[in-house]
């Protein structure tokens, strides 16, 4: 057994694609596949007229089959024809191929992609020196198939997205773009979360070279690229990874643990060393081959908790619901990635709270940098969907997140999951008539920007698309002809720019020193106020959660002096009714909770009003 095969067997080969799969060599084309329990493996493809003239492969050790042949040409399709242990013959994809043919076909493609001379050195060097915990992160989540379509309904490839999506990201002031899975998947309805190719770019989106050029162009324009990745489960299709050699190969031997009933998929055996080599190699491949800046690991709870699925489950040897294989795999994944790429973002989609997900592995965490704050997302959307009459009775939905905001390093997501399956679009969720809905949406996005945590918004939500997202259709770009949608897009653009330009909103996101609650008890008026702070400055954030104008609204502030309003969600340019911001306002002396000074101003209905101290009165004290 050679070193690469041996390290694959021990779970330590993190560049397994350099050994397995197809490789152009001086003697032709070499193919290798892991199929330890197969009776026989043949190479078939365009160059063999498929099953008519199969090329026998040789088992070179206890688990690897190999062949070198001059027959194929670049661009040919191929599969491995596997004779399983029971004599059944089936054609399988190459698990390590970097491209598959277009749907509905699933054959692997023989690629010979030239080396790329990357031009993003400045970005990579800056990324590697940046403490992203103290930087703004505002992510635009994209499903590339449905961001925009051609007139005939076909989606844009990455070559076309380079010319259209990147200018849009720049114009809208996003710091990152996050793509739903780009890996090969046979069914668009899965949105990419039922994968068959863990190294292959989905052919619908173009060629690998086009994605590399897209990422480079993002970096040249100071935009980071994040990709969703699914290491927990895989597509059950018989021509892909499922029972690859006729026995449980990538999946668990235990049938109960192998079956993912919730998603109709198969769970990876995360304790098997070869599977660990396969998956960690996949993650590093996307980071290194495509210069990706971050990976969002999908469905972490499904990997860590045995009872997360909807089907039957069996406790572990300790009698608990912890999947120790999944737990240790994720820690190993993050350790390996961080050792090689310390400043790449590792993000978890996790809905549980039993195990700490973010933070150093030495502190008994899973080792992720960030976790989606699903609790905040669910609570806040319930609150904003509610008739304002009832909000004072459910005020805790708005404020409860402050109790645990620093328990993890959070991203605040309004993701694709919240605008499908009858949940309504973000705009359609909002209470009231159309103008009030847009007011509520502007208020909500301002609250997201001011709340501790990094930010994420799903495509189309930035301009208030009314219909739910459809995975097979482009966004409702025509709605921008409507004045309110156009102004909503302008609002999102301006708010994103405001966020990037004001460090109190992001410099201290993961420590309570970055936020000071002024009043989280005003449930009767449903008005929330707090400060966001960096080391030297602060922003006063006030949110009116009812359609009632509050004239001469008063709130306590920490410093005496002159305050200036720097942002208001209800300006006419955004679709509101205000001609201009509130005028600069001086504080007054007076006890207000634990403050010695107050600030009074007009708070518009469903409005968000942000202020900063313009001139401090050094003669007067603030807090008592």
C-alpha positions as semicolon CSV with decimal commas, in nm:
position;residue;x (nm);y (nm);z (nm)
1;X;0,000;0,000;0,000
2;X;0,153;0,333;-0,104
3;X;0,164;0,637;0,123
4;X;-0,136;0,815;-0,027
5;X;-0,356;0,509;-0,007
6;X;-0,236;0,437;0,346
7;X;-0,301;0,792;0,467
8;X;-0,647;0,778;0,305
9;X;-0,715;0,463;0,508
10;X;-0,606;0,628;0,833
11;X;-0,813;0,942;0,773
12;X;-0,514;1,171;0,721
13;X;-0,507;1,220;0,344
14;X;-0,643;1,570;0,298
15;X;-0,558;1,594;-0,073
16;X;-0,713;1,264;-0,171
17;X;-0,820;1,405;-0,510
18;X;-0,451;1,420;-0,606
19;X;-0,443;1,039;-0,594
20;X;-0,796;0,922;-0,668
21;X;-1,009;1,008;-0,971
22;X;-0,870;1,097;-1,314
23;X;-0,520;1,232;-1,379
24;X;-0,348;1,314;-1,705
25;X;-0,005;1,151;-1,704
26;X;0,282;1,110;-1,948
27;X;0,153;0,761;-2,026
28;X;-0,204;0,870;-2,094
29;X;-0,484;0,889;-1,841
30;X;-0,475;0,726;-1,498
31;X;-0,794;0,646;-1,306
32;X;-0,822;0,529;-0,945
33;X;-1,129;0,451;-0,737
34;X;-1,192;0,340;-0,380
35;X;-1,414;0,030;-0,392
36;X;-1,275;-0,213;-0,132
37;X;-1,546;-0,479;-0,153
38;X;-1,611;-0,483;-0,527
39;X;-1,560;-0,812;-0,713
40;X;-1,443;-0,626;-1,020
41;X;-1,418;-0,268;-1,154
42;X;-1,408;-0,162;-1,520
43;X;-1,357;0,180;-1,674
44;X;-1,630;0,269;-1,927
45;X;-1,713;0,581;-2,122
46;X;-1,744;0,746;-2,461
47;X;-1,408;0,592;-2,553
48;X;-1,530;0,233;-2,483
49;X;-1,875;0,277;-2,632
50;X;-1,970;0,239;-2,268
51;X;-2,043;-0,122;-2,165
52;X;-1,951;-0,270;-2,504
53;X;-1,574;-0,254;-2,452
54;X;-1,504;-0,205;-2,080
55;X;-1,144;-0,158;-1,972
56;X;-1,062;-0,383;-1,672
57;X;-0,904;-0,209;-1,376
58;X;-0,652;-0,369;-1,142
59;X;-0,686;-0,389;-0,765
60;X;-0,350;-0,257;-0,652
61;X;-0,408;-0,299;-0,279
62;X;-0,694;-0,400;-0,054
63;X;-0,911;-0,102;-0,145
64;X;-0,798;0,081;-0,461
65;X;-0,858;-0,005;-0,828
66;X;-0,637;0,152;-1,097
67;X;-0,591;0,171;-1,475
68;X;-0,376;0,381;-1,709
69;X;-0,493;0,406;-2,070
70;X;-0,434;0,624;-2,377
71;X;-0,788;0,583;-2,513
72;X;-0,977;0,879;-2,362
73;X;-0,976;1,234;-2,490
74;X;-1,025;1,553;-2,292
75;X;-1,397;1,616;-2,264
76;X;-1,498;1,250;-2,279
77;X;-1,753;1,114;-2,034
78;X;-1,677;0,817;-1,812
79;X;-1,798;0,606;-1,521
80;X;-1,676;0,310;-1,321
81;X;-1,861;-0,016;-1,389
82;X;-1,863;-0,199;-1,060
83;X;-1,937;-0,566;-1,006
84;X;-2,067;-0,573;-0,654
85;X;-2,007;-0,848;-0,400
86;X;-2,343;-1,008;-0,490
87;X;-2,261;-1,012;-0,863
88;X;-2,478;-0,712;-0,951
89;X;-2,322;-0,482;-1,211
90;X;-2,380;-0,106;-1,186
91;X;-2,223;0,208;-1,332
92;X;-2,106;0,467;-1,079
93;X;-1,977;0,823;-1,099
94;X;-1,621;0,901;-1,004
95;X;-1,650;1,042;-0,649
96;X;-1,339;1,257;-0,707
97;X;-1,420;1,400;-1,052
98;X;-1,416;1,780;-1,071
99;X;-1,700;1,791;-1,322
100;X;-2,012;1,597;-1,419
101;X;-2,214;1,620;-1,739
102;X;-2,529;1,832;-1,755
103;X;-2,851;1,698;-1,611
104;X;-3,013;1,454;-1,645
105;X;-2,684;1,280;-1,718
106;X;-2,450;1,199;-1,429
107;X;-2,133;1,080;-1,600
108;X;-1,801;1,225;-1,494
109;X;-1,611;1,449;-1,737
110;X;-1,242;1,420;-1,821
111;X;-1,099;1,766;-1,754
112;X;-0,754;1,904;-1,812
113;X;-0,777;2,256;-1,673
114;X;-0,467;2,472;-1,713
115;X;-0,304;2,625;-1,410
116;X;-0,447;2,964;-1,324
117;X;-0,221;3,263;-1,262
118;X;-0,422;3,419;-0,983
119;X;-0,426;3,798;-0,949
120;X;-0,581;3,816;-0,603
121;X;-0,262;3,811;-0,393
122;X;-0,347;4,142;-0,226
123;X;-0,686;4,015;-0,117
124;X;-0,548;3,684;0,015
125;X;-0,269;3,859;0,204
126;X;-0,510;4,110;0,354
127;X;-0,755;3,833;0,443
128;X;-0,481;3,640;0,619
129;X;-0,394;3,943;0,832
130;X;-0,750;4,048;0,915
131;X;-0,930;3,986;1,242
132;X;-1,273;3,936;1,088
133;X;-1,439;3,931;1,429
134;X;-1,370;4,306;1,440
135;X;-1,465;4,375;1,081
136;X;-1,801;4,427;0,905
137;X;-1,949;4,111;0,755
138;X;-2,267;4,160;0,553
139;X;-2,350;3,857;0,337
140;X;-2,574;3,840;0,030
141;X;-2,702;3,482;0,003
142;X;-2,750;3,364;-0,356
143;X;-2,896;3,063;-0,533
144;X;-2,711;3,099;-0,864
145;X;-2,973;2,910;-1,064
146;X;-3,247;3,162;-0,981
147;X;-3,073;3,495;-0,920
148;X;-3,144;3,579;-1,282
149;X;-3,250;3,383;-1,589
150;X;-3,227;3,430;-1,963
151;X;-3,545;3,486;-2,163
152;X;-3,562;3,113;-2,240
153;X;-3,551;3,031;-1,867
154;X;-3,193;2,906;-1,857
155;X;-2,984;3,035;-1,565
156;X;-2,674;3,249;-1,582
157;X;-2,340;3,072;-1,572
158;X;-2,057;3,209;-1,360
159;X;-1,913;3,372;-1,669
160;X;-2,233;3,577;-1,691
161;X;-2,263;3,623;-1,314
162;X;-1,915;3,776;-1,321
163;X;-2,051;4,050;-1,548
164;X;-2,383;4,099;-1,364
165;X;-2,380;3,979;-1,003
166;X;-2,043;4,126;-0,904
167;X;-2,135;4,482;-1,011
168;X;-2,459;4,439;-0,818
169;X;-2,272;4,329;-0,504
170;X;-2,047;4,634;-0,537
171;X;-2,339;4,870;-0,592
172;X;-2,532;4,727;-0,297
173;X;-2,230;4,747;-0,060
174;X;-2,219;4,383;0,049
175;X;-1,894;4,252;0,195
176;X;-1,949;3,885;0,103
177;X;-2,156;3,667;-0,124
178;X;-2,264;3,322;-0,006
179;X;-2,374;3,060;-0,256
180;X;-2,607;2,775;-0,184
181;X;-2,420;2,452;-0,275
182;X;-2,229;2,474;-0,601
183;X;-2,138;2,105;-0,602
184;X;-2,299;1,869;-0,853
185;X;-2,657;1,771;-0,771
186;X;-2,906;1,586;-0,991
187;X;-3,224;1,773;-0,896
188;X;-3,278;2,148;-0,885
189;X;-3,559;2,104;-0,634
190;X;-3,299;2,011;-0,373
191;X;-3,146;2,362;-0,409
192;X;-2,809;2,184;-0,409
193;X;-2,840;2,018;-0,068
194;X;-2,862;1,664;-0,214
195;X;-2,514;1,623;-0,357
196;X;-2,358;1,357;-0,575
197;X;-2,027;1,529;-0,655
198;X;-1,818;1,662;-0,369
199;X;-1,540;1,791;-0,596
200;X;-1,749;1,866;-0,905
201;X;-1,892;2,206;-0,990
202;X;-2,258;2,177;-1,091
203;X;-2,243;2,177;-1,472
204;X;-2,546;2,407;-1,494
205;X;-2,330;2,688;-1,356
206;X;-2,057;2,657;-1,617
207;X;-1,700;2,531;-1,618
208;X;-1,459;2,532;-1,323
209;X;-1,247;2,798;-1,494
210;X;-1,545;3,032;-1,492
211;X;-1,600;2,996;-1,118
212;X;-1,230;3,060;-1,054
213;X;-1,247;3,377;-1,263
214;X;-1,562;3,483;-1,077
215;X;-1,395;3,441;-0,737
216;X;-1,087;3,629;-0,855
217;X;-1,300;3,919;-0,977
218;X;-1,482;3,927;-0,642
219;X;-1,149;3,951;-0,464
220;X;-1,027;4,227;-0,693
221;X;-1,337;4,418;-0,583
222;X;-1,296;4,341;-0,210
223;X;-1,580;4,090;-0,190
224;X;-1,540;3,760;-0,008
225;X;-1,694;3,436;-0,135
226;X;-1,857;3,176;0,089
227;X;-1,994;2,839;-0,026
228;X;-2,247;2,608;0,142
229;X;-2,121;2,250;0,186
230;X;-2,308;1,936;0,293
231;X;-2,087;1,680;0,473
232;X;-2,368;1,524;0,676
233;X;-2,570;1,342;0,412
234;X;-2,562;1,266;0,039
235;X;-2,796;1,182;-0,246
236;X;-2,940;0,830;-0,239
237;X;-2,927;0,790;-0,619
238;X;-2,794;0,449;-0,711
239;X;-2,544;0,577;-0,968
240;X;-2,367;0,803;-0,718
241;X;-2,214;0,732;-0,375
242;X;-2,489;0,512;-0,228
243;X;-2,359;0,163;-0,139
244;X;-2,079;0,228;-0,382
245;X;-1,923;-0,118;-0,401
246;X;-2,238;-0,304;-0,297
247;X;-2,170;-0,262;0,072
248;X;-2,195;0,043;0,302
249;X;-1,895;0,236;0,176
250;X;-1,957;0,605;0,244
251;X;-2,258;0,547;0,471
252;X;-2,294;0,383;0,814
253;X;-2,317;0,004;0,835
254;X;-2,602;0,047;1,084
255;X;-2,908;0,091;0,861
256;X;-3,089;0,309;1,114
257;X;-2,797;0,549;1,127
258;X;-2,734;0,533;0,754
259;X;-3,084;0,641;0,655
260;X;-3,174;1,008;0,672
261;X;-3,551;0,994;0,684
262;X;-3,606;1,370;0,701
263;X;-3,436;1,437;0,368
264;X;-3,460;1,100;0,195
265;X;-3,082;1,073;0,186
266;X;-2,798;0,869;0,334
267;X;-2,578;0,985;0,621
268;X;-2,201;0,974;0,585
269;X;-2,025;0,742;0,828
270;X;-1,831;1,025;0,989
271;X;-1,629;0,787;1,205
272;X;-1,483;0,599;0,908
273;X;-1,128;0,725;0,837
274;X;-1,166;0,700;0,458
275;X;-1,481;0,913;0,472
276;X;-1,299;1,169;0,684
277;X;-1,021;1,185;0,423
278;X;-1,280;1,221;0,147
279;X;-1,479;1,500;0,312
280;X;-1,190;1,705;0,449
281;X;-1,020;1,680;0,109
282;X;-1,342;1,813;-0,046
283;X;-1,355;2,111;0,190
284;X;-0,990;2,200;0,131
285;X;-1,030;2,154;-0,244
286;X;-1,298;2,423;-0,261
287;X;-1,096;2,655;-0,039
288;X;-0,770;2,609;-0,229
289;X;-0,864;2,532;-0,589
290;X;-1,125;2,810;-0,606
291;X;-0,974;3,047;-0,343
292;X;-1,302;3,036;-0,150
293;X;-1,301;3,252;0,167
294;X;-1,543;3,053;0,379
295;X;-1,754;2,740;0,411
296;X;-2,096;2,722;0,568
297;X;-2,149;2,367;0,692
298;X;-2,511;2,268;0,643
299;X;-2,723;2,081;0,900
300;X;-2,467;2,053;1,181
301;X;-2,737;1,937;1,424
302;X;-2,806;1,636;1,204
303;X;-2,438;1,542;1,232
304;X;-2,409;1,588;1,608
305;X;-2,741;1,459;1,749
306;X;-2,862;1,104;1,690
307;X;-3,227;1,198;1,746
308;X;-3,234;1,499;1,516
309;X;-3,386;1,301;1,231
310;X;-3,757;1,220;1,206
311;X;-3,704;0,844;1,193
312;X;-3,602;0,587;1,456
313;X;-3,277;0,637;1,644
314;X;-3,054;0,449;1,883
315;X;-2,868;0,601;2,182
316;X;-2,489;0,593;2,191
317;X;-2,293;0,364;2,425
318;X;-2,341;0,618;2,704
319;X;-2,715;0,620;2,656
320;X;-2,729;0,979;2,525
321;X;-2,821;1,134;2,189
322;X;-2,474;1,265;2,100
323;X;-2,327;1,134;1,775
324;X;-1,965;1,109;1,885
325;X;-1,846;1,034;1,531
326;X;-2,004;1,354;1,401
327;X;-1,883;1,555;1,700
328;X;-1,520;1,448;1,659
329;X;-1,530;1,476;1,279
330;X;-1,639;1,841;1,294
331;X;-1,366;1,920;1,545
332;X;-1,113;1,747;1,321
333;X;-1,244;1,929;1,013
334;X;-1,211;2,268;1,177
335;X;-0,870;2,186;1,323
336;X;-0,732;2,084;0,984
337;X;-0,882;2,382;0,800
338;X;-0,762;2,630;1,063
339;X;-0,413;2,484;1,064
340;X;-0,385;2,535;0,689
341;X;-0,600;2,848;0,649
342;X;-0,643;3,027;0,983
343;X;-0,844;3,317;0,840
344;X;-1,091;3,123;0,632
345;X;-1,442;3,150;0,774
346;X;-1,597;2,829;0,907
347;X;-1,969;2,877;0,964
348;X;-2,221;2,634;1,113
349;X;-2,590;2,610;1,041
350;X;-2,702;2,470;1,376
351;X;-3,034;2,497;1,555
352;X;-2,941;2,335;1,888
353;X;-2,781;2,484;2,198
354;X;-2,650;2,182;2,393
355;X;-2,296;2,183;2,254
356;X;-2,094;2,502;2,209
357;X;-2,031;2,542;1,839
358;X;-1,800;2,842;1,802
359;X;-1,467;2,927;1,960
360;X;-1,129;2,757;2,001
361;X;-1,133;2,377;1,999
362;X;-0,925;2,389;2,317
363;X;-1,235;2,523;2,493
364;X;-1,435;2,207;2,407
365;X;-1,624;2,362;2,118
366;X;-1,679;2,230;1,765
367;X;-1,428;2,492;1,650
368;X;-1,641;2,700;1,413
369;X;-1,591;3,074;1,375
370;X;-1,960;3,155;1,343
371;X;-2,301;3,002;1,393
372;X;-2,629;3,110;1,237
373;X;-2,853;3,251;1,510
374;X;-3,166;3,051;1,427
375;X;-3,337;3,139;1,755
376;X;-3,307;3,511;1,692
377;X;-3,432;3,467;1,337
378;X;-3,741;3,272;1,441
379;X;-3,831;3,502;1,729
380;X;-3,781;3,826;1,544
381;X;-3,983;3,719;1,241
382;X;-4,271;3,609;1,462
383;X;-4,262;3,950;1,626
384;X;-4,257;4,151;1,302
385;X;-4,533;3,940;1,146
386;X;-4,756;4,018;1,443
387;X;-5,024;4,287;1,453
388;X;-4,864;4,575;1,653
389;X;-5,160;4,564;1,893
390;X;-5,024;4,235;2,027
391;X;-4,654;4,318;2,021
392;X;-4,651;4,458;2,374
393;X;-4,774;4,120;2,500
394;X;-4,498;3,939;2,310
395;X;-4,218;4,188;2,369
396;X;-3,982;3,913;2,481
397;X;-3,957;3,790;2,124
398;X;-3,779;4,117;2,049
399;X;-3,551;4,133;2,351
400;X;-3,478;3,774;2,457
401;X;-3,180;3,743;2,221
402;X;-2,987;3,995;2,431
403;X;-2,972;3,731;2,705
404;X;-2,766;3,492;2,491
405;X;-2,622;3,717;2,219
406;X;-2,264;3,648;2,333
407;X;-2,302;3,276;2,403
408;X;-2,172;3,206;2,051
409;X;-2,021;3,406;1,767
410;X;-2,340;3,465;1,573
411;X;-2,445;3,554;1,222
412;X;-2,799;3,696;1,204
413;X;-2,959;3,527;0,901
414;X;-3,266;3,601;0,696
415;X;-3,200;3,308;0,467
416;X;-3,364;3,117;0,183
417;X;-3,537;2,887;0,432
418;X;-3,755;3,175;0,551
419;X;-3,903;3,266;0,213
420;X;-4,033;2,929;0,086
421;X;-4,294;2,663;0,162
422;X;-4,573;2,904;0,245
423;X;-4,369;3,117;0,485
424;X;-4,409;3,417;0,252
425;X;-4,141;3,657;0,132
426;X;-3,977;3,893;0,380
427;X;-4,193;4,183;0,261
428;X;-4,511;3,976;0,257
429;X;-4,452;3,871;0,620
430;X;-4,481;4,228;0,739
431;X;-4,803;4,356;0,900
432;X;-5,027;4,623;0,751
433;X;-5,100;4,783;0,417
434;X;-4,832;4,799;0,151
435;X;-4,666;5,116;0,277
436;X;-4,669;4,985;0,634
437;X;-4,520;4,656;0,515
438;X;-4,228;4,840;0,361
439;X;-4,191;5,050;0,677
440;X;-4,181;4,733;0,883
441;X;-3,923;4,578;0,653
442;X;-3,699;4,885;0,670
443;X;-3,731;4,881;1,049
444;X;-3,646;4,511;1,060
445;X;-3,333;4,546;0,847
446;X;-3,214;4,841;1,056
447;X;-3,267;4,632;1,370
448;X;-3,066;4,348;1,215
449;X;-2,781;4,589;1,140
450;X;-2,778;4,730;1,493
451;X;-2,815;4,400;1,681
452;X;-2,481;4,235;1,775
453;X;-2,372;3,974;1,520
454;X;-2,273;3,962;1,156
455;X;-2,543;3,987;0,887
456;X;-2,694;3,774;0,608
457;X;-2,984;3,845;0,370
458;X;-3,123;3,624;0,097
459;X;-3,142;3,757;-0,257
460;X;-3,457;3,945;-0,355
461;X;-3,527;4,042;0,005
462;X;-3,322;4,359;-0,041
463;X;-3,585;4,511;-0,271
464;X;-3,892;4,363;-0,105
465;X;-3,988;4,093;-0,356
466;X;-4,349;4,005;-0,279
467;X;-4,375;3,645;-0,399
468;X;-4,193;3,359;-0,235
469;X;-3,862;3,251;-0,381
470;X;-3,888;2,996;-0,663
471;X;-3,577;2,786;-0,718
472;X;-3,640;2,751;-1,093
473;X;-3,725;3,112;-1,179
474;X;-3,531;3,437;-1,169
475;X;-3,605;3,703;-0,911
476;X;-3,883;3,955;-0,972
477;X;-3,651;4,220;-1,113
478;X;-3,950;4,377;-1,292
479;X;-4,086;4,481;-0,953
480;X;-3,814;4,747;-0,940
481;X;-4,033;4,944;-1,181
482;X;-4,258;4,999;-0,879
483;X;-4,158;5,308;-0,679
484;X;-4,170;5,138;-0,338
485;X;-3,961;4,840;-0,447
486;X;-3,709;5,073;-0,611
487;X;-3,685;5,283;-0,295
488;X;-3,654;4,966;-0,085
489;X;-3,354;4,861;-0,290
490;X;-3,206;5,209;-0,245
491;X;-3,269;5,178;0,130
492;X;-3,086;4,845;0,150
493;X;-2,796;4,987;-0,045
494;X;-2,777;5,293;0,184
495;X;-2,817;5,087;0,501
496;X;-2,540;4,849;0,392
497;X;-2,312;5,145;0,326
498;X;-2,404;5,296;0,663
499;X;-2,322;4,966;0,836
500;X;-1,980;4,941;0,674
501;X;-1,898;5,302;0,756
502;X;-1,983;5,293;1,130
503;X;-1,755;5,073;1,339
504;X;-1,977;5,072;1,653
505;X;-2,207;4,839;1,457
506;X;-1,941;4,571;1,406
507;X;-1,614;4,633;1,595
508;X;-1,731;4,462;1,916
509;X;-1,989;4,209;1,803
510;X;-1,908;3,923;2,040
511;X;-1,873;4,087;2,380
512;X;-2,125;4,271;2,594
513;X;-1,891;4,571;2,601
514;X;-2,017;4,637;2,248
515;X;-2,378;4,697;2,354
516;X;-2,548;4,891;2,630
517;X;-2,920;4,845;2,677
518;X;-3,097;5,173;2,748
519;X;-3,456;5,054;2,765
520;X;-3,575;4,702;2,692
521;X;-3,877;4,734;2,924
522;X;-4,098;4,971;2,725
523;X;-4,335;4,700;2,610
524;X;-4,640;4,924;2,645
525;X;-4,519;5,158;2,369
526;X;-4,317;4,878;2,203
527;X;-4,008;5,097;2,174
528;X;-3,660;4,951;2,212
529;X;-3,343;5,156;2,266
530;X;-2,979;5,063;2,311
531;X;-2,625;5,176;2,230
532;X;-2,383;5,000;1,997
533;X;-2,023;5,082;2,087
534;X;-1,668;5,048;1,968
535;X;-1,365;5,142;2,177
536;X;-1,431;5,517;2,152
537;X;-1,774;5,594;2,003
538;X;-2,133;5,483;2,022
539;X;-2,454;5,498;1,822
540;X;-2,791;5,543;1,989
541;X;-3,040;5,301;1,827
542;X;-3,413;5,355;1,881
543;X;-3,688;5,141;1,725
544;X;-4,060;5,213;1,718
545;X;-4,246;4,885;1,672
546;X;-4,593;5,038;1,634
547;X;-4,759;5,255;1,363
548;X;-4,795;5,539;1,614
549;X;-4,583;5,853;1,583
550;X;-4,410;5,943;1,910
551;X;-4,369;6,322;1,926
552;X;-4,119;6,446;2,181
553;X;-4,016;6,091;2,265
554;X;-3,762;6,093;2,548
555;X;-3,483;5,849;2,623
556;X;-3,186;5,849;2,858
557;X;-2,837;5,895;2,718
558;X;-2,492;5,851;2,871
559;X;-2,347;6,192;2,782
560;X;-2,471;6,550;2,796
561;X;-2,426;6,749;2,479
562;X;-2,550;6,791;2,125
563;X;-2,671;6,481;1,939
564;X;-2,726;6,447;1,565
565;X;-2,950;6,198;1,389
566;X;-2,744;6,005;1,136
567;X;-3,002;5,763;0,998
568;X;-3,380;5,735;0,986
569;X;-3,566;5,455;0,807
570;X;-3,868;5,675;0,731
571;X;-3,711;5,929;0,496
572;X;-3,900;5,986;0,172
573;X;-3,604;5,870;-0,033
574;X;-3,653;5,527;0,126
575;X;-4,031;5,519;0,080
576;X;-4,126;5,684;0,409
577;X;-4,289;6,020;0,486
578;X;-4,006;6,232;0,630
579;X;-3,853;6,510;0,424
580;X;-3,540;6,525;0,636
581;X;-3,373;6,396;0,950
582;X;-3,452;6,533;1,295
583;X;-3,260;6,849;1,371
584;X;-2,959;6,838;1,601
585;X;-3,084;6,817;1,958
586;X;-2,932;6,909;2,294
587;X;-2,977;6,691;2,597
588;X;-3,158;6,800;2,909
589;X;-3,071;6,726;3,267
590;X;-3,301;6,483;3,440
591;X;-3,304;6,137;3,591
592;X;-3,402;5,867;3,344
593;X;-3,341;5,516;3,478
594;X;-2,967;5,525;3,561
595;X;-2,892;5,819;3,331
596;X;-2,864;6,187;3,428
597;X;-2,943;6,327;3,083
598;X;-3,224;6,280;2,835
599;X;-3,271;6,329;2,464
600;X;-3,610;6,411;2,310
601;X;-3,708;6,388;1,944
602;X;-3,986;6,271;1,710
603;X;-3,988;5,898;1,648
604;X;-4,186;5,814;1,332
605;X;-4,433;5,525;1,315
606;X;-4,257;5,191;1,255
607;X;-3,937;5,393;1,234
608;X;-3,575;5,328;1,322
609;X;-3,382;5,633;1,440
610;X;-3,004;5,631;1,490
611;X;-2,806;5,909;1,662
612;X;-2,451;5,993;1,757
613;X;-2,300;6,241;2,000
614;X;-2,183;6,542;1,799
615;X;-2,050;6,772;2,074
616;X;-1,999;6,650;2,427
617;X;-2,069;6,883;2,720
618;X;-1,772;6,806;2,940
619;X;-1,912;7,000;3,234
620;X;-2,207;6,767;3,286
621;X;-2,212;6,408;3,398
622;X;-2,396;6,125;3,228
623;X;-2,483;5,817;3,427
624;X;-2,558;5,836;3,796
